[in-house]
PDB file of C-alpha atoms in Angstrom:
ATOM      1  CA  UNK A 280       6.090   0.219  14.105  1.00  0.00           C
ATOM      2  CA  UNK A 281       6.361   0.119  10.355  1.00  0.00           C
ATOM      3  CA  UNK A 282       8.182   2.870   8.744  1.00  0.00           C
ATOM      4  CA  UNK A 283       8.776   4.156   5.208  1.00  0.00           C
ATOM      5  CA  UNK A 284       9.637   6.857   3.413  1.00  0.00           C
ATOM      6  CA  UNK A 285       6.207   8.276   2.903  1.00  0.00           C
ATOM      7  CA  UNK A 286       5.077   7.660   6.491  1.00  0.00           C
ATOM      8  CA  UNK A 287       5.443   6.222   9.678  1.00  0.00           C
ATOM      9  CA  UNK A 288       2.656   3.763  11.164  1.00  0.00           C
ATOM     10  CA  UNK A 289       1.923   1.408  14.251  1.00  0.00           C
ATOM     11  CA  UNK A 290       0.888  -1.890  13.045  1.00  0.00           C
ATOM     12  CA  UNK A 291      -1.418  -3.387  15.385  1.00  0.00           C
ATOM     13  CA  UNK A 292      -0.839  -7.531  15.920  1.00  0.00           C
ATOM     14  CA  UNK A 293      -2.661  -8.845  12.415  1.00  0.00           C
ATOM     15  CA  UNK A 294      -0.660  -6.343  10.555  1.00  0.00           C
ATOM     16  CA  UNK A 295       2.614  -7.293  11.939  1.00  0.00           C
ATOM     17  CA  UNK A 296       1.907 -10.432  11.092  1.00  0.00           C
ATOM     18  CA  UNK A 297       0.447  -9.951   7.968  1.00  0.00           C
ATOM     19  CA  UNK A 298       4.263  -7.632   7.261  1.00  0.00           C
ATOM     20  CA  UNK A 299       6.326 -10.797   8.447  1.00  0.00           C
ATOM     21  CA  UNK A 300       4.530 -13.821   6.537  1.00  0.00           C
ATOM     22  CA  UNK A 301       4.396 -11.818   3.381  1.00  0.00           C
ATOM     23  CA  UNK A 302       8.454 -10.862   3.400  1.00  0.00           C
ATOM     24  CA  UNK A 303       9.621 -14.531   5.007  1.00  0.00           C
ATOM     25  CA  UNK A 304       9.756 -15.095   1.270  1.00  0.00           C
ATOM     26  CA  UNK A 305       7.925 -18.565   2.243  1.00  0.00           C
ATOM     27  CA  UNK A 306       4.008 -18.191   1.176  1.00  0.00           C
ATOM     28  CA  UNK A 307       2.474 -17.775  -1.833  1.00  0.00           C
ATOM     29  CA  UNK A 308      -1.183 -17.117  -0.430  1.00  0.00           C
ATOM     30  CA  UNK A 309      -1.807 -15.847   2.735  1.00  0.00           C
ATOM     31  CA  UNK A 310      -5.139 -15.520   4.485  1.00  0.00           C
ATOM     32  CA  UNK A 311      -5.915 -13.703   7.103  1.00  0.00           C
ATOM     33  CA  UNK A 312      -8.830 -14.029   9.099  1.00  0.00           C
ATOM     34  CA  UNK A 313     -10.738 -12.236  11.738  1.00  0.00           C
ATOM     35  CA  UNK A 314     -13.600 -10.053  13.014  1.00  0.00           C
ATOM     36  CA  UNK A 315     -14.941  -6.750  11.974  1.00  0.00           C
ATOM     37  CA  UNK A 316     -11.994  -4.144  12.957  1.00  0.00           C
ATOM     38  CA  UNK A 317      -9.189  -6.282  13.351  1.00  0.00           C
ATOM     39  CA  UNK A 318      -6.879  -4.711  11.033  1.00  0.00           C
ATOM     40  CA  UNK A 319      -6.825  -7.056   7.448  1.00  0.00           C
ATOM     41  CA  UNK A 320      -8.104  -4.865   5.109  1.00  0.00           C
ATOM     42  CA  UNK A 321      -5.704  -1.892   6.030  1.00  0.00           C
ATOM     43  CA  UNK A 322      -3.140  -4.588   6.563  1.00  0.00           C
ATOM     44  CA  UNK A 323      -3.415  -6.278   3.307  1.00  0.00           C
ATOM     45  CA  UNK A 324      -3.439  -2.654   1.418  1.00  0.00           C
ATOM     46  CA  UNK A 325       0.026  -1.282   3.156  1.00  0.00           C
ATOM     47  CA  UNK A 326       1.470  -4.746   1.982  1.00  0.00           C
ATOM     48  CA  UNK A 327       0.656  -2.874  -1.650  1.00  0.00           C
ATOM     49  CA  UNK A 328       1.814   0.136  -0.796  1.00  0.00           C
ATOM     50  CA  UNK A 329       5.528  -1.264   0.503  1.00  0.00           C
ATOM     51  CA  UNK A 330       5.126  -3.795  -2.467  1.00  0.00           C
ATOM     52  CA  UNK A 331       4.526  -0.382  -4.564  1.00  0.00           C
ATOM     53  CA  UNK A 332       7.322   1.548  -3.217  1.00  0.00           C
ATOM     54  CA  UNK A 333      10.131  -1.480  -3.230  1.00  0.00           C
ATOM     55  CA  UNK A 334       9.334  -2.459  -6.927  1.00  0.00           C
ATOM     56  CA  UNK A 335       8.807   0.310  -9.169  1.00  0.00           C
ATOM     57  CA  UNK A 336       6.383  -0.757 -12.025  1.00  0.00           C
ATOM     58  CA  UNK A 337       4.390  -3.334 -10.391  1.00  0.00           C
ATOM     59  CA  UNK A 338       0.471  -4.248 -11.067  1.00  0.00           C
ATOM     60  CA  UNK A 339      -1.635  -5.364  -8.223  1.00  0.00           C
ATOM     61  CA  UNK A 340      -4.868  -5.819  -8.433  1.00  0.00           C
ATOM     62  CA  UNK A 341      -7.380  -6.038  -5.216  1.00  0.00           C
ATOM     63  CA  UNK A 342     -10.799  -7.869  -6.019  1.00  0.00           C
ATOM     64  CA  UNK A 343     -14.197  -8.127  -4.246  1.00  0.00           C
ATOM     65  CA  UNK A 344     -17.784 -10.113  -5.184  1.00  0.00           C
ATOM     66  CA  UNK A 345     -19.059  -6.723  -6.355  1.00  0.00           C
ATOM     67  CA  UNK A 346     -18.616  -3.087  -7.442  1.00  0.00           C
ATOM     68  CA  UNK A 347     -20.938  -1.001  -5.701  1.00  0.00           C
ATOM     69  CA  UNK A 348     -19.403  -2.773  -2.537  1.00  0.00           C
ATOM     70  CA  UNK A 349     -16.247  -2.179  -3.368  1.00  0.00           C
ATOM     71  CA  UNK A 350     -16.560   1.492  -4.148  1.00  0.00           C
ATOM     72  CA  UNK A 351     -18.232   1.974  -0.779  1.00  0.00           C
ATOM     73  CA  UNK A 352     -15.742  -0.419   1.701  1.00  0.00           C
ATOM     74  CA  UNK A 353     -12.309  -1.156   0.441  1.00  0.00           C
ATOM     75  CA  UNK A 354     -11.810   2.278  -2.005  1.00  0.00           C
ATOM     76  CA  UNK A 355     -12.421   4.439   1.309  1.00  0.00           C
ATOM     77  CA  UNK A 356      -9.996   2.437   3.126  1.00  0.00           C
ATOM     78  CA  UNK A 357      -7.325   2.806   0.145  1.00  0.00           C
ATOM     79  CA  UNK A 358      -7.708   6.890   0.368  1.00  0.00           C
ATOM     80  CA  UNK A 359      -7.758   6.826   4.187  1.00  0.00           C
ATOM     81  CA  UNK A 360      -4.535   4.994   4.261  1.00  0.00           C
ATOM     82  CA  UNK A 361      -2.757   5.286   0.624  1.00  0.00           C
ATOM     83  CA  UNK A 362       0.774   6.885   1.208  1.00  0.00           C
ATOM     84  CA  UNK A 363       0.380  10.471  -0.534  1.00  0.00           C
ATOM     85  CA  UNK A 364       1.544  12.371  -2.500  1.00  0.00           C
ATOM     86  CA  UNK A 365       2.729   8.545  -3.621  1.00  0.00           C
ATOM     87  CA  UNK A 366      -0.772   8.099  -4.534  1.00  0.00           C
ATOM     88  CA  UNK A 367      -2.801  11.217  -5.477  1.00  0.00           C
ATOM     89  CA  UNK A 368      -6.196  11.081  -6.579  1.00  0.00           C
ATOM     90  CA  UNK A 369      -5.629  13.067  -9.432  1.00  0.00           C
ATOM     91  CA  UNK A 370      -3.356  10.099 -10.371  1.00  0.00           C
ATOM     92  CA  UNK A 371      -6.539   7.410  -9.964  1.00  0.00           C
ATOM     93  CA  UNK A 372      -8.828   6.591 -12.995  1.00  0.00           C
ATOM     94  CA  UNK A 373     -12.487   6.732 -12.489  1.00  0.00           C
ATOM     95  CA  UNK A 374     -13.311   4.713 -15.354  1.00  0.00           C
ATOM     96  CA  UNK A 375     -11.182   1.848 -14.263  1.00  0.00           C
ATOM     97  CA  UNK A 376     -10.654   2.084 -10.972  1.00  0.00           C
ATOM     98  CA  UNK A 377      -6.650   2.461 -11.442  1.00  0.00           C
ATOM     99  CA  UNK A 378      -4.891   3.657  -8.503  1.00  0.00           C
ATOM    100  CA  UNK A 379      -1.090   5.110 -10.282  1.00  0.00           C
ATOM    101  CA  UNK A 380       1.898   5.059  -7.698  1.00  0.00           C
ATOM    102  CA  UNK A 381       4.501   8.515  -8.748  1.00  0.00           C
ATOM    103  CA  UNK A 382       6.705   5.536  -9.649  1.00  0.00           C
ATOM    104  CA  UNK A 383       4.544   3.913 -11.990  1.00  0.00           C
ATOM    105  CA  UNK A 384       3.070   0.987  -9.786  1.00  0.00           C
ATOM    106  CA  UNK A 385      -0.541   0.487 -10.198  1.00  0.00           C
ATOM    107  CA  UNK A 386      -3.536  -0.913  -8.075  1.00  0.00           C
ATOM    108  CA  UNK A 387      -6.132  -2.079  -9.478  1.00  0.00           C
ATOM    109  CA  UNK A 388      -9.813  -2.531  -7.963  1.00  0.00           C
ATOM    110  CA  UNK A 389     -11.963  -5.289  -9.586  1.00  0.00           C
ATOM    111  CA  UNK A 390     -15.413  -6.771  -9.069  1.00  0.00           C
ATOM    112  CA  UNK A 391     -15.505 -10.622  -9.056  1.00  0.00           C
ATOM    113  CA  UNK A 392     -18.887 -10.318 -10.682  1.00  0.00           C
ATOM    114  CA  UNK A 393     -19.666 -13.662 -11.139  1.00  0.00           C
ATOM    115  CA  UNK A 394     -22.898 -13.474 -12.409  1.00  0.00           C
ATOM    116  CA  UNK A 395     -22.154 -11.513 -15.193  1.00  0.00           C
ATOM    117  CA  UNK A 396     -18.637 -13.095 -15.938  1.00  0.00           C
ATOM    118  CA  UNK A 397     -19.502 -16.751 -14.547  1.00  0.00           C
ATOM    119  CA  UNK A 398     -16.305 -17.689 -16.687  1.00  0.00           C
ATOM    120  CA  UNK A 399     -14.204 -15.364 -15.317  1.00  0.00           C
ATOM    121  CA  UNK A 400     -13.322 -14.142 -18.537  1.00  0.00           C
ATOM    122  CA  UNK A 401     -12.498 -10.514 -16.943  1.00  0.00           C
ATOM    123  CA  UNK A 402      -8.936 -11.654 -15.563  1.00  0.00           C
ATOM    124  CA  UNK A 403      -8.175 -13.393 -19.055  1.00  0.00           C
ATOM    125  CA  UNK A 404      -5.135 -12.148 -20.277  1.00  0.00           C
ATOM    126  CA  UNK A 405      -4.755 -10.097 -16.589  1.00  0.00           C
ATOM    127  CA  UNK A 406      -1.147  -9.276 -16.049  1.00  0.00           C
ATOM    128  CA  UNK A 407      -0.380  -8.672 -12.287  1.00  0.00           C
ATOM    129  CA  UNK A 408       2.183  -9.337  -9.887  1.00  0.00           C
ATOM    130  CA  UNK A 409      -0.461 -10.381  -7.250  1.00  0.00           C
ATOM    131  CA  UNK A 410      -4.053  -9.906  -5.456  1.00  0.00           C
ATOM    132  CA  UNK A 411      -6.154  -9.311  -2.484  1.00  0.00           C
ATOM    133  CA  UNK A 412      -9.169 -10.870  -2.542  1.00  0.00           C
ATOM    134  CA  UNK A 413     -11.027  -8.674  -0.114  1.00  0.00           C
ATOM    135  CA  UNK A 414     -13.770 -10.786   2.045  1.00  0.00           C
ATOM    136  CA  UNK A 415     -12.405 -14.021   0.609  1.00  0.00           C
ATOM    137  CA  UNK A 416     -15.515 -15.796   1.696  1.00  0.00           C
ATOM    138  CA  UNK A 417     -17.664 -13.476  -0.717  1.00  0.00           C
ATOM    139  CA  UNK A 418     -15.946 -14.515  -3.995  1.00  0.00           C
ATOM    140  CA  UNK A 419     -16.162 -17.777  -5.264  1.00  0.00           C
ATOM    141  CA  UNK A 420     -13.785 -20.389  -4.974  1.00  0.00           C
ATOM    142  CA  UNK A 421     -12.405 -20.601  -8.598  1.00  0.00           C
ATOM    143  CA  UNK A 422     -11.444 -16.963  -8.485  1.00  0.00           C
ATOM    144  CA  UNK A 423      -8.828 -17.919  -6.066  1.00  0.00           C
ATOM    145  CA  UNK A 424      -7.873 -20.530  -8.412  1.00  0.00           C
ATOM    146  CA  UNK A 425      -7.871 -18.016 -11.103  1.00  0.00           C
ATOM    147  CA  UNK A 426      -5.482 -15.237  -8.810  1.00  0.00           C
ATOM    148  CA  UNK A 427      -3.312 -17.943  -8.343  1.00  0.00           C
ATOM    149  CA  UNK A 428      -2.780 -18.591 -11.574  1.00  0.00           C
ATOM    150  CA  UNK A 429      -2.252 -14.919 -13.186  1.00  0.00           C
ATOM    151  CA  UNK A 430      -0.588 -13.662 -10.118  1.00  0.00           C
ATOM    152  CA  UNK A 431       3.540 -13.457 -11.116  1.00  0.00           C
ATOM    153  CA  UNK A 432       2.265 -12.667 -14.779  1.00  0.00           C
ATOM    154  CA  UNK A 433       3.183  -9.210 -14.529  1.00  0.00           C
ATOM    155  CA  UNK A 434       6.971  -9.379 -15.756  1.00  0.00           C
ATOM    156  CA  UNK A 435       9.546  -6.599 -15.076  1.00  0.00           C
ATOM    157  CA  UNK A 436      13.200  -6.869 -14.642  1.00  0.00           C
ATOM    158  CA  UNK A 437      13.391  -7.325 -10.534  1.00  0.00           C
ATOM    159  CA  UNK A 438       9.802  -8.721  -9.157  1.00  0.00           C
ATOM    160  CA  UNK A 439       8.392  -9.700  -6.034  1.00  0.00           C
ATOM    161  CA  UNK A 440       7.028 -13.195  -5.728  1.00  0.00           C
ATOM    162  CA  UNK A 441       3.700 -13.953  -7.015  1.00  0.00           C
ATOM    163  CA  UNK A 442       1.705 -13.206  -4.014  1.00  0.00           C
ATOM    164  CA  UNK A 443      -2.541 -13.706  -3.424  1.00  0.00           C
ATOM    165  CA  UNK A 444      -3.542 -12.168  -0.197  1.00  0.00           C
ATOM    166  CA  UNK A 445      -6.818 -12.724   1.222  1.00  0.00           C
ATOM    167  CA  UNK A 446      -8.721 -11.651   3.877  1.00  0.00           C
ATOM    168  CA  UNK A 447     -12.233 -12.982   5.703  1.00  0.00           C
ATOM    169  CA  UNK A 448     -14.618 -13.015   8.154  1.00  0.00           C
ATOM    170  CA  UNK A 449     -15.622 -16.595  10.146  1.00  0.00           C
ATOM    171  CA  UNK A 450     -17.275 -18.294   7.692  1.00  0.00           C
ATOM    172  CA  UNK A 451     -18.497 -21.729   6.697  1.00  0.00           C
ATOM    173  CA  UNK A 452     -17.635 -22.137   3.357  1.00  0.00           C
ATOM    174  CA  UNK A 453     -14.280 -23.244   1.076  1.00  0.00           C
ATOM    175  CA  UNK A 454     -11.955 -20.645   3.323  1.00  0.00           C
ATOM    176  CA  UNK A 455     -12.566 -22.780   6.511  1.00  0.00           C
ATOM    177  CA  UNK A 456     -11.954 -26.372   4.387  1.00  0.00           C
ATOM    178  CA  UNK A 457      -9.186 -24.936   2.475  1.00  0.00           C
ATOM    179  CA  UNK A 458      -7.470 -22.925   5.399  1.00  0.00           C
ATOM    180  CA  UNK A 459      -8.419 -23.020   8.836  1.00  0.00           C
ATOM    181  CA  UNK A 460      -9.520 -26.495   9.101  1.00  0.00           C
ATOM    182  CA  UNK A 461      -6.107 -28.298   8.000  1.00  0.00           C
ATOM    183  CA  UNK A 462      -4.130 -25.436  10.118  1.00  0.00           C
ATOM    184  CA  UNK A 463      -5.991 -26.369  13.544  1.00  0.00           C
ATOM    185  CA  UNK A 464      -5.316 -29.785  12.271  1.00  0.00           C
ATOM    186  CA  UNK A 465      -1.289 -28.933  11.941  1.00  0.00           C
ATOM    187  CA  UNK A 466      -1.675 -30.035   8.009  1.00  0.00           C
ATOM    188  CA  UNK A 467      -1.275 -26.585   6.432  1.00  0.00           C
ATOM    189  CA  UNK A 468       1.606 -26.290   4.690  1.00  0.00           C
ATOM    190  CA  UNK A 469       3.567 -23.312   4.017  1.00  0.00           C
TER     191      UNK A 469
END
């Protein structure tokens, strides 16, 4: 059971997990990987909310391969579960999809886009403590390059870690070379 201030929760298996890797203090990416239902999403978002709550001020920002997705998956996950009256929707902006914490913190949702912004110029000049990258094995590969390099570039006088989160489905692609395959092999290092 995970409990706060806010509200009290059980944490099902992935989300315990998800809690202890991401407060070890030891990762700087963490991916978490799974079927349909198996708790990452919701996970990934309470890590914001504690993340919100323990440093006042932060910036997160949670990014998928599209808008209209976004708005209709992960947004109705962050009102279903968002901590209120921490978060209030009368405290979210519409116009950029800016979730503001009573304490300042922020979430922010963003569409990877890539074929409109096949530069990535969107997260130029992005100032966050950290990301999700929601259905990792949507987004491209060199927007987890580009997370891991703004994530920490939110500076304010005590910060968490510079932290990416991601979560996916079984999938093919870069997640399974970059991840899974090396940690089956017992080559992933922390």
């Amino acid at each position: 059971m995970v409990v706060s201030n806010a509200q009290i929760w059980e944490a099902n298996k992935t989300q315990e997990q998800i809690f202890d890797a991401v407060f070890s203090g030891i990762y700087r990416y963490i991916m978490c990987g799974g079927s349909i239902r198996s708790g990452k999403t919701i996970g990934d978002l309470k890590v914001l909310y504690a993340m919100c709550k323990i440093f006042p001020g932060c910036r997160w920002a949670v990014v998928r391969e599209a808008s209209p997705t976004l708005k209709r998956t992960t947004l109705p996950s962050f009102w279903r579960t968002a901590p209120q009256p921490f978060f209030h929707p009368n405290n979210f902006n519409r116009q950029d999809l800016t979730a503001t914490a009573t304490n300042g913190s922020q979430i922010m949702f963003i569409s990877e886009s890539i074929s409109d912004d096949p530069d990535l110029m969107r997260f130029g000049g992005l100032e966050v403590n950290g990301f999700v990258l929601e259905q990792a094995e949507e987004v491209q590969p060199k927007t987890f390059n580009k997370c891991i390099e703004r994530a920490g570039s939110w500076n304010m006088d005590i910060m968490p870690d510079p932290l990416v989160l991601l979560n996916c489905n079984p999938h093919q692609g870069y997640l399974k070379q970059e991840f899974y395959n090396p940690g089956t092999a017992g080559k992933l290092a922390a």
